[in-house]
Tab-separated table of C-alpha atoms in Angstrom:
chain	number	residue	atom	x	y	z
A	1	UNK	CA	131.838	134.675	108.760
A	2	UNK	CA	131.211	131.165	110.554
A	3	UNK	CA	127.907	129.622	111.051
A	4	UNK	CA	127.318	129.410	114.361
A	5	UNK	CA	123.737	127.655	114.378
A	6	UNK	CA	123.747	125.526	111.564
A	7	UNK	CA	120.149	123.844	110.906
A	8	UNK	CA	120.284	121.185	108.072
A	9	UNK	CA	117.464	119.783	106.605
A	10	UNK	CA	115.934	118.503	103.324
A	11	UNK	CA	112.311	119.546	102.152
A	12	UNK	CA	110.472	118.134	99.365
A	13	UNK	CA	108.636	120.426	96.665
A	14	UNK	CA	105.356	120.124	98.254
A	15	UNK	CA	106.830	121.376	101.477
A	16	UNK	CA	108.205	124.711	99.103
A	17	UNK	CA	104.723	124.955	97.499
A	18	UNK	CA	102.953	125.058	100.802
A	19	UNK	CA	105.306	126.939	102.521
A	20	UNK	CA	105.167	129.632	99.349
A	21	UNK	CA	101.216	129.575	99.087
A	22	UNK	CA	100.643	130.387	103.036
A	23	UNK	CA	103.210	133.338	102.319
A	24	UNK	CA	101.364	134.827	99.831
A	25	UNK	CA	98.048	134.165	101.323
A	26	UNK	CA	99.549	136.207	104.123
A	27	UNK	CA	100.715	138.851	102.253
A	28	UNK	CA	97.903	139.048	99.956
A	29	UNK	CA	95.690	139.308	103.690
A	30	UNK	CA	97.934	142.511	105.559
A	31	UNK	CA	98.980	144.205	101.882
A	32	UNK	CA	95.582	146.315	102.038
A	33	UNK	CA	96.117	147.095	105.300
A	34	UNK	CA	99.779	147.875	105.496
A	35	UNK	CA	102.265	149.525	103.162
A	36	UNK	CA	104.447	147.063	103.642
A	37	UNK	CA	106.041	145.966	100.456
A	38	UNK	CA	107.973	143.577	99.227
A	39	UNK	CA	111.265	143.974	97.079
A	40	UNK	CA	110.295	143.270	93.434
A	41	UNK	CA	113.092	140.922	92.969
A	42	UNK	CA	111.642	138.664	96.167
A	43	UNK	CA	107.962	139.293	94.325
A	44	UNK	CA	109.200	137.742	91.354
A	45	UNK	CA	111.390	135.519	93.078
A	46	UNK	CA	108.446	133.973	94.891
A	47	UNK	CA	105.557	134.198	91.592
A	48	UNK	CA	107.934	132.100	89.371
A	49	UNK	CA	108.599	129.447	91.960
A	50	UNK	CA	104.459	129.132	92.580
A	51	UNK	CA	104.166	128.996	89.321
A	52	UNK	CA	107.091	126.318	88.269
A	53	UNK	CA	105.491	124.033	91.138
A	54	UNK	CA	102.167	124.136	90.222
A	55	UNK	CA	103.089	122.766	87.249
A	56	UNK	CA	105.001	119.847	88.546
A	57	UNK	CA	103.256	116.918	90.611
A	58	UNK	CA	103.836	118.264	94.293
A	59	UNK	CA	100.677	120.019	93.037
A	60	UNK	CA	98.564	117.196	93.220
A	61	UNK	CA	99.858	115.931	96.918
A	62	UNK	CA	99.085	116.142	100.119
A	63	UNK	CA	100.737	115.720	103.557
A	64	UNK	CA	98.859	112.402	104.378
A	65	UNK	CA	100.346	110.403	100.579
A	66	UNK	CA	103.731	111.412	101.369
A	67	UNK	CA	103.520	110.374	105.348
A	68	UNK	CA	102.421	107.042	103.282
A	69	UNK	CA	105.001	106.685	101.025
A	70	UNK	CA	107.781	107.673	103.604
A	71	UNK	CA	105.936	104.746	106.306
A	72	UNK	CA	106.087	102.164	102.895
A	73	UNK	CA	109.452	103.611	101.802
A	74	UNK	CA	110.790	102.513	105.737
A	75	UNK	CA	112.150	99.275	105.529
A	76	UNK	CA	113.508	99.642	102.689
A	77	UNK	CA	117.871	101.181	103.298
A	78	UNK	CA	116.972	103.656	101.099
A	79	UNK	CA	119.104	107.845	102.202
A	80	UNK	CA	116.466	110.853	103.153
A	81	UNK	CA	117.783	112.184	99.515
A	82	UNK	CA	116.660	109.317	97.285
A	83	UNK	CA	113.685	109.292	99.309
A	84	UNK	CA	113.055	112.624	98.528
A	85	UNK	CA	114.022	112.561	95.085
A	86	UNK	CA	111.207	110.036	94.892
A	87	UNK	CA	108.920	112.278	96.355
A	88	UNK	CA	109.405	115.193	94.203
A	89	UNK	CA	109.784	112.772	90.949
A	90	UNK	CA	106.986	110.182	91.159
A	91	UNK	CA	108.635	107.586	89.210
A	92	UNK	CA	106.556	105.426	87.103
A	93	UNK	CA	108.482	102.971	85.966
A	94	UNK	CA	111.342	100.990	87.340
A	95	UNK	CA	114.014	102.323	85.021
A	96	UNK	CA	113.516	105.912	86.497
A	97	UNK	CA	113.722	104.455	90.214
A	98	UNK	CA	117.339	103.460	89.002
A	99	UNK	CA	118.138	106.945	87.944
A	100	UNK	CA	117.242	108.350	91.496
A	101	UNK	CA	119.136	105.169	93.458
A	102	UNK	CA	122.400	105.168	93.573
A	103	UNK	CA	123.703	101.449	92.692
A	104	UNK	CA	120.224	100.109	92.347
A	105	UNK	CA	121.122	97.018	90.782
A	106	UNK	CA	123.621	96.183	93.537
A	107	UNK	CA	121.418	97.261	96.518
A	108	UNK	CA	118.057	95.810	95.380
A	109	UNK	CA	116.745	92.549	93.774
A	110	UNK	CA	114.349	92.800	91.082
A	111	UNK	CA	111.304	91.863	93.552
A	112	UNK	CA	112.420	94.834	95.747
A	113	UNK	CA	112.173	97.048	93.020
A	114	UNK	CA	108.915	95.908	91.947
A	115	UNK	CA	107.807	96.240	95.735
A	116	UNK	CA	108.889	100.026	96.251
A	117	UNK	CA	107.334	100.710	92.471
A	118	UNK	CA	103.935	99.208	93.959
A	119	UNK	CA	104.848	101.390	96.916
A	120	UNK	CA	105.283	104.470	95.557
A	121	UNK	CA	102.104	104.432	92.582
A	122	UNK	CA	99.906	103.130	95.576
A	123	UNK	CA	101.293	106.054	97.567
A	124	UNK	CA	101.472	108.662	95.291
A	125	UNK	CA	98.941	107.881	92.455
A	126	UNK	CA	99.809	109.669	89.066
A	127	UNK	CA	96.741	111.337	87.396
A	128	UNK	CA	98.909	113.082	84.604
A	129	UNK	CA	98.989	109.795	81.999
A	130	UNK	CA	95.056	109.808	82.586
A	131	UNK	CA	94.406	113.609	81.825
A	132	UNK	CA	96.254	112.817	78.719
A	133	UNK	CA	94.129	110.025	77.269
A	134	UNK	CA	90.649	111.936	79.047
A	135	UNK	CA	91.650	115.223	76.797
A	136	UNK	CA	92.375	113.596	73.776
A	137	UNK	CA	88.671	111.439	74.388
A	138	UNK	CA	86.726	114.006	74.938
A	139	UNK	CA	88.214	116.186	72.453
A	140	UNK	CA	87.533	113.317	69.629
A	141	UNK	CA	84.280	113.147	71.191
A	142	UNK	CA	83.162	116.966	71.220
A	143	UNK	CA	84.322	116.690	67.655
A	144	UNK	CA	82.627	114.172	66.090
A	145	UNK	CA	79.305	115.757	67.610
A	146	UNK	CA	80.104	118.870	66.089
A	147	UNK	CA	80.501	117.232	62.846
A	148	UNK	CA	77.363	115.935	63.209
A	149	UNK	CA	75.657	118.921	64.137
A	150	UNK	CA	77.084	120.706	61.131
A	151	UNK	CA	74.932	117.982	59.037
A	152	UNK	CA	71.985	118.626	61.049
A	153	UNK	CA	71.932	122.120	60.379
A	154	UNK	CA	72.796	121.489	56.887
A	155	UNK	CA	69.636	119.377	56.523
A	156	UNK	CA	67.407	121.666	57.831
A	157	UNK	CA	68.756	124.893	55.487
């Protein structure tokens, strides 16, 4: 079989995600009315990858952070892959970046690398860290005033 029409293109996990949630908004509108249905193995196929990237940062962006980053990203001679790559794995610190760019060292100066970190948190700010330190506050918090509503009660028995 030969490809006669080959279209080539890369797409970023938040391009998946939004593509996968209009789908099943669109199913989920023309399933009461129809009896159309879809093969269980595409079902499954299609819940699992929702539910992988709603885990994952794409989650969290939008269209207008990554037009940002991509603009910021620009003059930098970085391929559409390592671009992406930073797109779907928000690096936060500079050792990472040289994980997704090939021959970083070589390529890029230490105040280059700096630049495209600043570039990339200021693009595509990372809330996950913070969740991590508000949890563990507020559940500290919520139990200390427990504790102290234990002795309260206590007092009054």
């Amino acid at each position: 079989m030969e490809v006669l029409d080959r279209q080539e293109a890369l797409v970023s996990n938040y391009e998946v995600l939004m593509v996968l949630q209009e789908e099943d908004q669109r199913h989920k509108k023309i399933k009461p009315k129809s009896h159309v249905k879809y093969p269980e193995n595409v079902s499954t196929l299609k819940f699992e990858a929702l539910q992988y990237l709603n885990g994952t940062a794409c989650s969290t962006q939008s269209a207008a952070q990554i037009a940002a980053l991509k603009s910021g990203l620009a003059g930098y001679d970085l391929t559409k892959a390592e671009v992406l790559q930073i797109i779907n794995l928000r690096p936060k610190k500079p050792v990472e970046l040289f994980l997704i760019i090939e021959e970083c060292e070589e390529r890029f100066g230490d105040a280059e690398i700096e630049e495209i970190m600043r570039v990339i948190l200021t693009a595509l700010p990372r809330d996950d860290d913070d969740d991590d330190d508000e949890e563990g506050g507020e559940e500290e918090g919520d139990e200390a005033q427990g504790e102290g509503e234990m002795d309260v009660d206590q007092d009054h028995s």
